[in-house]
GROMACS .gro file of C-alpha atoms in nm:
model
  193
    1MET     CA    1  -2.008  -9.137   6.238
    2ARG     CA    2  -1.927  -8.830   6.492
    3PHE     CA    3  -2.124  -8.976   6.756
    4ILE     CA    4  -2.009  -9.292   6.780
    5CYS     CA    5  -1.658  -9.128   6.799
    6ARG     CA    6  -1.804  -8.939   7.106
    7ILE     CA    7  -1.881  -9.266   7.237
    8PHE     CA    8  -1.606  -9.410   7.212
    9ASN     CA    9  -1.373  -9.117   7.356
   10GLY     CA   10  -1.579  -9.091   7.634
   11ILE     CA   11  -1.568  -9.498   7.722
   12LYS     CA   12  -1.184  -9.434   7.638
   13ASN     CA   13  -1.159  -9.133   7.885
   14ARG     CA   14  -1.374  -9.347   8.175
   15ILE     CA   15  -1.095  -9.670   8.126
   16LYS     CA   16  -0.836  -9.404   8.168
   17SER     CA   17  -0.979  -9.223   8.494
   18CYS     CA   18  -1.061  -9.584   8.606
   19TYR     CA   19  -0.670  -9.704   8.572
   20TYR     CA   20  -0.552  -9.307   8.708
   21ARG     CA   21  -0.759  -9.382   9.034
   22MET     CA   22  -0.559  -9.708   9.091
   23VAL     CA   23  -0.225  -9.546   9.053
   24LEU     CA   24  -0.260  -9.208   9.252
   25LYS     CA   25  -0.282  -9.111   9.547
   26ASP     CA   26  -0.619  -8.983   9.469
   27MET     CA   27  -0.832  -8.922   9.158
   28GLY     CA   28  -1.174  -8.738   9.187
   29ARG     CA   29  -1.457  -8.808   9.006
   30SER     CA   30  -1.546  -8.731   8.637
   31SER     CA   31  -1.125  -8.629   8.600
   32VAL     CA   32  -0.953  -8.690   8.328
   33ILE     CA   33  -0.578  -8.698   8.215
   34ILE     CA   34  -0.511  -8.736   7.868
   35SER     CA   35  -0.185  -8.922   7.768
   36PRO     CA   36   0.087  -8.785   7.991
   37LEU     CA   37   0.401  -8.761   7.908
   38HIS     CA   38   0.547  -8.898   8.271
   39LEU     CA   39   0.377  -8.909   8.614
   40ASP     CA   40   0.655  -8.964   8.828
   41GLY     CA   41   0.545  -9.024   9.202
   42LYS     CA   42   0.226  -9.136   9.149
   43GLU     CA   43   0.155  -9.201   9.515
   44ASN     CA   44   0.227  -8.874   9.602
   45ILE     CA   45  -0.004  -8.679   9.373
   46SER     CA   46  -0.399  -8.623   9.452
   47VAL     CA   47  -0.636  -8.492   9.182
   48GLY     CA   48  -0.979  -8.344   9.255
   49ASN     CA   49  -1.307  -8.396   9.084
   50ASN     CA   50  -1.435  -8.259   8.750
   51VAL     CA   51  -1.058  -8.193   8.687
   52LEU     CA   52  -0.927  -8.232   8.317
   53ILE     CA   53  -0.517  -8.242   8.232
   54GLN     CA   54  -0.455  -8.192   7.861
   55TYR     CA   55  -0.245  -8.414   7.664
   56LYS     CA   56   0.112  -8.471   7.748
   57THR     CA   57   0.161  -8.309   8.069
   58TRP     CA   58   0.428  -8.401   8.280
   59LEU     CA   59   0.326  -8.426   8.670
   60ALA     CA   60   0.541  -8.568   8.954
   61ALA     CA   61   0.581  -8.512   9.369
   62LYS     CA   62   0.921  -8.711   9.437
   63PRO     CA   63   1.164  -8.563   9.734
   64LEU     CA   64   1.443  -8.510   9.547
   65THR     CA   65   1.611  -8.229   9.777
   66GLY     CA   66   1.594  -8.444  10.084
   67GLU     CA   67   1.244  -8.338  10.242
   68PRO     CA   68   1.078  -8.650  10.426
   69GLU     CA   69   0.801  -8.649  10.100
   70ALA     CA   70   0.646  -8.466   9.864
   71THR     CA   71   0.279  -8.385   9.760
   72LEU     CA   72   0.118  -8.261   9.428
   73LYS     CA   73  -0.257  -8.171   9.475
   74ILE     CA   74  -0.472  -8.032   9.182
   75GLY     CA   75  -0.835  -7.908   9.340
   76ASP     CA   76  -1.156  -7.946   9.173
   77GLY     CA   77  -1.297  -7.788   8.870
   78SER     CA   78  -0.942  -7.712   8.758
   79VAL     CA   79  -0.818  -7.717   8.372
   80ILE     CA   80  -0.438  -7.799   8.325
   81GLY     CA   81  -0.316  -7.722   7.952
   82HIS     CA   82  -0.126  -7.925   7.719
   83PHE     CA   83   0.269  -7.979   7.796
   84ASN     CA   84   0.248  -7.822   8.115
   85HIS     CA   85   0.537  -7.930   8.337
   86ILE     CA   86   0.467  -7.989   8.746
   87TYR     CA   87   0.738  -8.084   8.953
   88ALA     CA   88   0.688  -8.090   9.327
   89THR     CA   89   0.992  -8.188   9.530
   90ARG     CA   90   0.799  -8.081   9.914
   91SER     CA   91   0.453  -7.895   9.805
   92ILE     CA   92   0.253  -7.756   9.481
   93ILE     CA   93  -0.108  -7.725   9.595
   94ILE     CA   94  -0.349  -7.594   9.306
   95GLU     CA   95  -0.657  -7.483   9.452
   96ASP     CA   96  -0.986  -7.531   9.284
   97ASN     CA   97  -1.081  -7.392   8.931
   98VAL     CA   98  -0.731  -7.302   8.829
   99LEU     CA   99  -0.665  -7.252   8.470
  100THR     CA  100  -0.353  -7.290   8.292
  101ALA     CA  101  -0.266  -7.232   7.946
  102ASP     CA  102   0.007  -7.446   7.736
  103LYS     CA  103   0.354  -7.479   7.823
  104VAL     CA  104   0.333  -7.350   8.188
  105TYR     CA  105   0.613  -7.487   8.447
  106ILE     CA  106   0.530  -7.510   8.822
  107SER     CA  107   0.798  -7.603   9.042
  108ASP     CA  108   0.900  -7.547   9.412
  109ASN     CA  109   1.280  -7.629   9.357
  110ILE     CA  110   1.548  -7.552   9.100
  111HIS     CA  111   1.879  -7.687   8.985
  112SER     CA  112   2.188  -7.554   9.216
  113TYR     CA  113   2.431  -7.372   9.069
  114LYS     CA  114   2.684  -7.312   9.335
  115ASN     CA  115   3.000  -7.490   9.166
  116ILE     CA  116   3.089  -7.374   8.856
  117ASN     CA  117   3.327  -7.649   8.783
  118ILE     CA  118   3.062  -7.944   8.799
  119PRO     CA  119   2.782  -7.955   8.506
  120VAL     CA  120   2.453  -7.803   8.644
  121LEU     CA  121   2.330  -8.180   8.514
  122HIS     CA  122   2.538  -8.291   8.785
  123GLN     CA  123   2.428  -8.032   9.104
  124PRO     CA  124   2.231  -8.138   9.371
  125VAL     CA  125   1.837  -8.023   9.292
  126GLU     CA  126   1.785  -7.703   9.559
  127GLN     CA  127   1.473  -7.672   9.738
  128ARG     CA  128   1.284  -7.414   9.755
  129ARG     CA  129   0.928  -7.242   9.889
  130ASP     CA  130   0.616  -7.404   9.843
  131VAL     CA  131   0.400  -7.333   9.562
  132VAL     CA  132  -0.003  -7.260   9.560
  133ILE     CA  133  -0.192  -7.129   9.298
  134GLY     CA  134  -0.482  -7.012   9.439
  135ALA     CA  135  -0.839  -7.072   9.360
  136GLY     CA  136  -0.968  -6.926   9.057
  137SER     CA  137  -0.629  -6.804   8.864
  138TRP     CA  138  -0.521  -6.838   8.563
  139LEU     CA  139  -0.153  -6.863   8.450
  140GLY     CA  140  -0.125  -6.805   8.068
  141GLU     CA  141   0.113  -6.965   7.807
  142ASN     CA  142   0.455  -7.059   7.893
  143VAL     CA  143   0.424  -6.881   8.247
  144CYS     CA  144   0.665  -7.040   8.496
  145VAL     CA  145   0.599  -7.028   8.849
  146ILE     CA  146   0.895  -7.105   9.107
  147GLY     CA  147   0.904  -7.100   9.459
  148ALA     CA  148   0.582  -6.860   9.468
  149ARG     CA  149   0.243  -6.809   9.594
  150ILE     CA  150  -0.027  -6.687   9.397
  151GLY     CA  151  -0.320  -6.553   9.517
  152ARG     CA  152  -0.660  -6.611   9.458
  153ASN     CA  153  -0.842  -6.496   9.125
  154CYS     CA  154  -0.524  -6.332   8.966
  155VAL     CA  155  -0.418  -6.364   8.604
  156ILE     CA  156  -0.065  -6.422   8.481
  157GLY     CA  157   0.015  -6.297   8.177
  158ALA     CA  158   0.181  -6.506   7.859
  159ASN     CA  159   0.572  -6.594   7.913
  160SER     CA  160   0.594  -6.438   8.291
  161VAL     CA  161   0.800  -6.584   8.538
  162VAL     CA  162   0.669  -6.568   8.929
  163THR     CA  163   0.968  -6.613   9.179
  164LYS     CA  164   0.800  -6.374   9.421
  165ASP     CA  165   0.455  -6.388   9.584
  166ILE     CA  166   0.154  -6.209   9.400
  167PRO     CA  167  -0.128  -6.108   9.631
  168ASP     CA  168  -0.530  -6.224   9.554
  169TYR     CA  169  -0.714  -6.021   9.244
  170CYS     CA  170  -0.414  -5.911   9.094
  171VAL     CA  171  -0.273  -5.888   8.710
  172ALA     CA  172   0.073  -5.986   8.700
  173VAL     CA  173   0.321  -5.986   8.394
  174GLY     CA  174   0.694  -5.995   8.304
  175ALA     CA  175   1.007  -6.198   8.390
  176PRO     CA  176   1.035  -6.136   8.654
  177ALA     CA  177   0.648  -6.054   8.738
  178LYS     CA  178   0.528  -5.766   8.818
  179VAL     CA  179   0.168  -5.635   8.947
  180ILE     CA  180   0.062  -5.441   8.677
  181LYS     CA  181  -0.323  -5.406   8.827
  182ARG     CA  182  -0.478  -5.497   9.139
  183TYR     CA  183  -0.836  -5.516   9.260
  184ASN     CA  184  -0.954  -5.262   9.524
  185GLU     CA  185  -1.211  -5.451   9.708
  186LYS     CA  186  -1.258  -5.109   9.924
  187ASN     CA  187  -1.336  -4.905   9.621
  188ARG     CA  188  -1.466  -5.189   9.411
  189GLU     CA  189  -1.239  -5.109   9.109
  190TRP     CA  190  -0.904  -5.176   8.953
  191GLU     CA  191  -0.613  -4.968   9.013
  192ASN     CA  192  -0.348  -4.965   8.794
  193PHE     CA  193   0.026  -4.994   8.917
   0.00000   0.00000   0.00000
């Protein structure tokens, strides 16, 4: 019975993969999106090869801030956790082999709060800097990345809020996230901060 279930799930995932290949800008070979919550701006979303996007993730690439276009790219071999929310209004690039845990939020925009007499819900969306998550990085559970770049092979600890750039080969934690450890390539050792 388990064997039959595995075959059925494999067929089901191939059918879904073919569907997303038709509706997204690009959908690489052997990539799977499992029951997404939303796919907004499908024509602006590119998914590389061998990507797994877990259950109920919301992917969006819509130019809501007056930008001419929006782009969301997820690189080859990346694994996006359950219930992630990734919303580009200009550009979010997730490079190859990035791993995100569950409930990660990545955005290049925020809700404006300039006029205290208008509910935040009715204020415009404000553009922040483009987001790049470097190849080989890992974002822990409940991490938020807003208008910042994370270098290659970084670890961002659970519940961290990244609003400033993190260099390559770092471990960062906290809200706001701060680098607590960095690999020194000259000495070939980890340095604590």
